[in-house]
């Protein structure tokens, strides 16, 4: 892309894309300053779109001044929380309750398999951490083991075509096929009245591809540390693959697309 497209709405993945971890989890300072400047000078709004839980993202947003906070928070590919005029966040009851209904229907048939599945996965893969409960099935392994773990879970889930394998560089998730970061992005953009052509999405993991493949956001990019499949999706969509990693790459993408 050589002509700046001047996005009106920016969706940011967090881990590997937008945050720092020391001394605590926070939006990268240079990125926070850039988003604040774009908001003041151009009226550009932004949103978090992460597989982290809603409460974690809300806590992260509330570290920022109220006028710098994201217009919406999208969490675990299904929930949306909207910023109120005073900088708090309220759940989208319609979207979130429907997501709960869809999720519960799938989980009712899957959950009793989790214990035996995890026993086999622990024997076969290096598992650093996992969550297997009524809310999610998520497994952290080594980056090298992620592709094989995705294939293994895909085979286990063959009887349930409504189940889908998602994740990022280190984690593998099981979600309902209707859920994706692209879907919640589209709901938020439509509600805010921003056309696809003026929506920018930036991410680095497999779970970000539905918002980076050009179908939901007209503008896209990824930092240098993105997965190879993400880079391929961004390239195919005509987006920017930054030479910089993490938040520095995200800053580079935003600046280039905003002509800064």
mmCIF file of N, CA and C in Angstrom, residues 48-57 73-81 96 99-100 103 133-138 166 173-176 178-181 183-184 207:
data_model
loop_
_atom_site.group_PDB
_atom_site.id
_atom_site.type_symbol
_atom_site.label_atom_id
_atom_site.label_comp_id
_atom_site.label_asym_id
_atom_site.label_seq_id
_atom_site.Cartn_x
_atom_site.Cartn_y
_atom_site.Cartn_z
ATOM 1 N N UNK A 48 -9.888 -2.882 21.547
ATOM 2 C CA UNK A 48 -9.121 -4.086 21.853
ATOM 3 C C UNK A 48 -9.868 -5.292 21.299
ATOM 4 N N UNK A 49 -9.125 -6.242 20.745
ATOM 5 C CA UNK A 49 -9.735 -7.466 20.215
ATOM 6 C C UNK A 49 -8.781 -8.617 20.519
ATOM 7 N N UNK A 50 -8.960 -9.212 21.701
ATOM 8 C CA UNK A 50 -8.012 -10.193 22.215
ATOM 9 C C UNK A 50 -8.742 -11.427 22.727
ATOM 10 N N UNK A 51 -8.016 -12.531 22.820
ATOM 11 C CA UNK A 51 -8.571 -13.726 23.446
ATOM 12 C C UNK A 51 -8.388 -13.714 24.956
ATOM 13 N N UNK A 52 -7.869 -12.639 25.501
ATOM 14 C CA UNK A 52 -7.862 -12.485 26.954
ATOM 15 C C UNK A 52 -9.296 -12.237 27.442
ATOM 16 N N UNK A 53 -9.538 -12.555 28.716
ATOM 17 C CA UNK A 53 -10.867 -12.408 29.287
ATOM 18 C C UNK A 53 -11.287 -10.944 29.336
ATOM 19 N N UNK A 54 -12.592 -10.716 29.365
ATOM 20 C CA UNK A 54 -13.123 -9.355 29.393
ATOM 21 C C UNK A 54 -12.577 -8.570 30.578
ATOM 22 N N UNK A 55 -12.573 -9.189 31.759
ATOM 23 C CA UNK A 55 -12.156 -8.443 32.947
ATOM 24 C C UNK A 55 -10.695 -8.016 32.865
ATOM 25 N N UNK A 56 -9.845 -8.842 32.230
ATOM 26 C CA UNK A 56 -8.438 -8.475 32.075
ATOM 27 C C UNK A 56 -8.296 -7.275 31.150
ATOM 28 N N UNK A 57 -9.041 -7.276 30.046
ATOM 29 C CA UNK A 57 -8.954 -6.181 29.102
ATOM 30 C C UNK A 57 -9.542 -4.894 29.676
ATOM 31 N N UNK A 73 -14.416 -3.240 23.722
ATOM 32 C CA UNK A 73 -13.509 -4.327 24.057
ATOM 33 C C UNK A 73 -14.142 -5.626 23.572
ATOM 34 N N UNK A 74 -13.423 -6.346 22.729
ATOM 35 C CA UNK A 74 -13.881 -7.633 22.204
ATOM 36 C C UNK A 74 -13.030 -8.727 22.848
ATOM 37 N N UNK A 75 -13.669 -9.705 23.444
ATOM 38 C CA UNK A 75 -12.926 -10.719 24.185
ATOM 39 C C UNK A 75 -13.311 -12.131 23.772
ATOM 40 N N UNK A 76 -12.331 -13.006 23.819
ATOM 41 C CA UNK A 76 -12.396 -14.429 23.475
ATOM 42 C C UNK A 76 -13.324 -14.717 22.291
ATOM 43 N N UNK A 77 -13.245 -13.851 21.286
ATOM 44 C CA UNK A 77 -13.878 -14.041 19.981
ATOM 45 C C UNK A 77 -15.406 -14.034 20.025
ATOM 46 N N UNK A 78 -15.973 -13.594 21.178
ATOM 47 C CA UNK A 78 -17.435 -13.690 21.254
ATOM 48 C C UNK A 78 -18.108 -12.555 21.995
ATOM 49 N N UNK A 79 -17.445 -11.935 22.953
ATOM 50 C CA UNK A 79 -18.084 -10.929 23.804
ATOM 51 C C UNK A 79 -17.678 -9.517 23.401
ATOM 52 N N UNK A 80 -18.609 -8.576 23.611
ATOM 53 C CA UNK A 80 -18.354 -7.163 23.346
ATOM 54 C C UNK A 80 -18.774 -6.353 24.572
ATOM 55 N N UNK A 81 -17.897 -5.438 24.983
ATOM 56 C CA UNK A 81 -18.217 -4.468 26.027
ATOM 57 C C UNK A 81 -18.005 -3.069 25.445
ATOM 58 N N UNK A 96 -23.738 -10.816 23.814
ATOM 59 C CA UNK A 96 -23.081 -11.697 24.772
ATOM 60 C C UNK A 96 -23.979 -12.844 25.222
ATOM 61 N N UNK A 99 -24.036 -15.366 22.490
ATOM 62 C CA UNK A 99 -22.780 -16.110 22.500
ATOM 63 C C UNK A 99 -22.782 -17.168 23.600
ATOM 64 N N UNK A 100 -23.304 -16.815 24.766
ATOM 65 C CA UNK A 100 -23.387 -17.786 25.861
ATOM 66 C C UNK A 100 -24.268 -18.967 25.477
ATOM 67 N N UNK A 103 -22.375 -21.146 22.890
ATOM 68 C CA UNK A 103 -21.272 -21.831 23.552
ATOM 69 C C UNK A 103 -21.775 -22.968 24.437
ATOM 70 N N UNK A 133 -12.618 -26.089 31.339
ATOM 71 C CA UNK A 133 -13.750 -25.909 32.236
ATOM 72 C C UNK A 133 -15.000 -25.569 31.439
ATOM 73 N N UNK A 134 -16.026 -25.073 32.134
ATOM 74 C CA UNK A 134 -17.285 -24.766 31.455
ATOM 75 C C UNK A 134 -17.185 -23.540 30.559
ATOM 76 N N UNK A 135 -16.057 -22.841 30.645
ATOM 77 C CA UNK A 135 -15.898 -21.599 29.910
ATOM 78 C C UNK A 135 -15.014 -21.752 28.681
ATOM 79 N N UNK A 136 -13.962 -22.573 28.792
ATOM 80 C CA UNK A 136 -13.027 -22.690 27.676
ATOM 81 C C UNK A 136 -12.212 -23.970 27.763
ATOM 82 N N UNK A 137 -11.660 -24.356 26.620
ATOM 83 C CA UNK A 137 -10.614 -25.362 26.537
ATOM 84 C C UNK A 137 -9.447 -24.689 25.826
ATOM 85 N N UNK A 138 -8.377 -24.449 26.572
ATOM 86 C CA UNK A 138 -7.215 -23.742 26.042
ATOM 87 C C UNK A 138 -5.961 -24.426 26.557
ATOM 88 N N UNK A 166 -8.777 -22.728 17.201
ATOM 89 C CA UNK A 166 -8.190 -21.399 17.078
ATOM 90 C C UNK A 166 -6.940 -21.353 17.954
ATOM 91 N N UNK A 173 -6.868 -23.125 21.171
ATOM 92 C CA UNK A 173 -8.190 -22.998 21.781
ATOM 93 C C UNK A 173 -9.201 -23.820 20.998
ATOM 94 N N UNK A 174 -10.243 -24.228 21.688
ATOM 95 C CA UNK A 174 -11.424 -24.779 21.027
ATOM 96 C C UNK A 174 -12.548 -23.772 21.207
ATOM 97 N N UNK A 175 -13.168 -23.376 20.108
ATOM 98 C CA UNK A 175 -14.269 -22.411 20.152
ATOM 99 C C UNK A 175 -15.384 -22.884 19.228
ATOM 100 N N UNK A 176 -16.537 -22.262 19.363
ATOM 101 C CA UNK A 176 -17.619 -22.530 18.417
ATOM 102 C C UNK A 176 -17.267 -21.927 17.068
ATOM 103 N N UNK A 178 -18.903 -20.368 14.967
ATOM 104 C CA UNK A 178 -19.475 -19.053 14.691
ATOM 105 C C UNK A 178 -18.658 -17.920 15.304
ATOM 106 N N UNK A 179 -17.779 -18.237 16.243
ATOM 107 C CA UNK A 179 -17.016 -17.205 16.922
ATOM 108 C C UNK A 179 -15.733 -16.886 16.148
ATOM 109 N N UNK A 180 -15.361 -15.623 16.119
ATOM 110 C CA UNK A 180 -14.065 -15.221 15.568
ATOM 111 C C UNK A 180 -13.833 -13.756 15.881
ATOM 112 N N UNK A 181 -12.581 -13.375 15.835
ATOM 113 C CA UNK A 181 -12.254 -11.960 16.010
ATOM 114 C C UNK A 181 -12.829 -11.119 14.868
ATOM 115 N N UNK A 183 -15.693 -11.652 13.341
ATOM 116 C CA UNK A 183 -17.127 -11.472 13.556
ATOM 117 C C UNK A 183 -17.404 -10.334 14.527
ATOM 118 N N UNK A 184 -16.716 -10.315 15.675
ATOM 119 C CA UNK A 184 -16.977 -9.235 16.630
ATOM 120 C C UNK A 184 -16.492 -7.903 16.088
ATOM 121 N N UNK A 207 -5.289 -16.815 15.476
ATOM 122 C CA UNK A 207 -6.645 -16.373 15.792
ATOM 123 C C UNK A 207 -6.965 -14.997 15.234
#
